[in-house]
CSV table of C-alpha atoms in Angstrom, one decimal:
chain,number,residue,atom,x,y,z
W,1,UNK,CA,37.5,-55.9,-17.8
W,2,UNK,CA,37.5,-52.7,-16.2
W,3,UNK,CA,41.0,-51.9,-15.0
W,4,UNK,CA,42.8,-54.1,-17.9
W,5,UNK,CA,44.2,-52.8,-21.0
W,6,UNK,CA,42.8,-55.4,-23.6
W,7,UNK,CA,44.6,-55.8,-26.9
W,8,UNK,CA,42.4,-57.3,-29.6
W,9,UNK,CA,44.1,-59.4,-32.1
W,10,UNK,CA,43.8,-62.8,-33.1
W,11,UNK,CA,46.5,-65.5,-31.7
W,12,UNK,CA,46.9,-68.9,-31.0
W,13,UNK,CA,44.9,-69.2,-27.8
W,14,UNK,CA,47.5,-71.8,-26.0
W,15,UNK,CA,47.3,-74.0,-23.0
W,16,UNK,CA,46.6,-73.0,-20.1
W,17,UNK,CA,45.8,-69.3,-21.1
W,18,UNK,CA,47.5,-68.1,-17.8
W,19,UNK,CA,46.7,-70.5,-15.4
W,20,UNK,CA,49.6,-71.4,-13.6
W,21,UNK,CA,52.0,-73.2,-13.1
W,22,UNK,CA,50.6,-74.9,-16.2
W,23,UNK,CA,51.0,-72.0,-18.8
W,24,UNK,CA,54.7,-71.2,-16.9
W,25,UNK,CA,55.3,-75.1,-17.3
W,26,UNK,CA,54.4,-75.2,-21.0
W,27,UNK,CA,56.3,-71.6,-21.7
W,28,UNK,CA,59.6,-72.9,-20.9
W,29,UNK,CA,59.6,-75.4,-23.6
W,30,UNK,CA,57.8,-73.7,-26.4
W,31,UNK,CA,57.7,-69.9,-25.4
W,32,UNK,CA,54.1,-68.6,-25.7
W,33,UNK,CA,52.4,-71.9,-25.8
W,34,UNK,CA,50.7,-71.3,-22.6
W,35,UNK,CA,49.1,-68.4,-24.3
W,36,UNK,CA,47.7,-65.7,-21.6
W,37,UNK,CA,44.3,-63.9,-20.5
W,38,UNK,CA,43.7,-62.3,-23.8
W,39,UNK,CA,44.4,-64.6,-26.5
W,40,UNK,CA,41.6,-65.6,-28.9
W,41,UNK,CA,41.0,-67.3,-32.0
W,42,UNK,CA,38.4,-64.3,-33.1
W,43,UNK,CA,38.2,-60.7,-32.0
W,44,UNK,CA,35.3,-59.2,-31.3
W,45,UNK,CA,35.7,-55.1,-30.8
W,46,UNK,CA,32.6,-54.4,-28.9
W,47,UNK,CA,32.2,-53.7,-25.3
W,48,UNK,CA,28.9,-52.5,-23.0
W,49,UNK,CA,29.3,-50.2,-19.9
W,50,UNK,CA,27.6,-49.9,-16.8
W,51,UNK,CA,25.9,-46.7,-18.1
W,52,UNK,CA,24.0,-48.6,-20.7
W,53,UNK,CA,26.3,-47.5,-23.7
W,54,UNK,CA,28.2,-49.6,-25.9
W,55,UNK,CA,30.8,-49.0,-28.4
W,56,UNK,CA,31.8,-51.6,-31.8
W,57,UNK,CA,34.5,-51.2,-33.9
W,58,UNK,CA,33.9,-52.0,-37.7
W,59,UNK,CA,37.4,-51.3,-38.4
W,60,UNK,CA,39.8,-54.8,-38.6
W,61,UNK,CA,42.9,-53.3,-37.9
W,62,UNK,CA,44.8,-54.1,-34.3
W,63,UNK,CA,43.3,-52.3,-31.7
W,64,UNK,CA,43.9,-52.0,-27.6
W,65,UNK,CA,40.8,-51.0,-25.3
W,66,UNK,CA,42.4,-49.5,-22.3
W,67,UNK,CA,39.9,-49.5,-19.4
W,68,UNK,CA,42.4,-48.6,-16.5
W,69,UNK,CA,40.9,-45.1,-16.1
W,70,UNK,CA,38.0,-44.8,-13.6
W,71,UNK,CA,35.8,-42.7,-16.0
W,72,UNK,CA,36.4,-43.5,-19.5
W,73,UNK,CA,38.0,-46.0,-22.0
W,74,UNK,CA,40.6,-45.3,-24.6
W,75,UNK,CA,40.9,-47.1,-28.0
W,76,UNK,CA,44.1,-47.4,-29.7
W,77,UNK,CA,43.8,-48.4,-33.1
W,78,UNK,CA,46.9,-48.7,-36.0
W,79,UNK,CA,45.0,-47.4,-38.7
W,80,UNK,CA,44.5,-43.8,-40.2
W,81,UNK,CA,40.6,-44.1,-40.2
W,82,UNK,CA,38.2,-45.7,-37.4
W,83,UNK,CA,34.6,-47.0,-38.4
W,84,UNK,CA,32.2,-48.0,-35.7
W,85,UNK,CA,29.0,-47.5,-33.8
W,86,UNK,CA,28.2,-46.3,-30.7
W,87,UNK,CA,24.9,-48.3,-29.2
W,88,UNK,CA,22.5,-47.3,-26.1
W,89,UNK,CA,19.8,-48.9,-24.7
W,90,UNK,CA,17.4,-48.6,-21.7
W,91,UNK,CA,19.4,-52.0,-20.2
W,92,UNK,CA,22.8,-53.6,-21.2
W,93,UNK,CA,20.8,-56.8,-22.8
W,94,UNK,CA,19.1,-53.6,-25.1
W,95,UNK,CA,22.9,-52.6,-26.1
W,96,UNK,CA,23.7,-56.3,-26.7
W,97,UNK,CA,20.8,-56.7,-28.7
W,98,UNK,CA,21.5,-53.7,-30.9
W,99,UNK,CA,24.9,-55.2,-31.5
W,100,UNK,CA,23.7,-58.5,-32.7
W,101,UNK,CA,20.9,-56.9,-34.9
W,102,UNK,CA,23.7,-55.6,-37.2
W,103,UNK,CA,26.7,-58.1,-36.3
W,104,UNK,CA,24.9,-61.2,-36.6
W,105,UNK,CA,22.7,-63.5,-34.4
W,106,UNK,CA,23.3,-67.2,-33.9
W,107,UNK,CA,20.5,-69.3,-35.3
W,108,UNK,CA,18.2,-71.0,-32.4
W,109,UNK,CA,19.2,-74.5,-31.8
W,110,UNK,CA,17.2,-77.2,-32.8
W,111,UNK,CA,14.1,-78.7,-30.8
W,112,UNK,CA,16.1,-81.8,-30.1
W,113,UNK,CA,18.7,-80.0,-28.0
W,114,UNK,CA,17.9,-80.6,-24.5
W,115,UNK,CA,15.7,-83.6,-24.8
């Protein structure tokens, strides 16, 4: 996502999500039906940097993570207050594990999966 401005909001994902010419064709008949690269059914306001740091917003309002600058990330939030967590670790995996420790983890798959 480096180099992009990522809006975080819920919306219909659409068909194609920017894959051309499919998205353009669908948008001709129903504007927005093709979705876009950033559309999602759920938003996760969390990111991990290559410097082994992460940020998780706990605020539910519309947010934008602007990652176009070389050495920084700017967060825009349409709210009067922002709540979140700064996370660090010895590796990016450690940061993700810190995040899922409070945000929740998927239950292990049953033993019959993969047999």
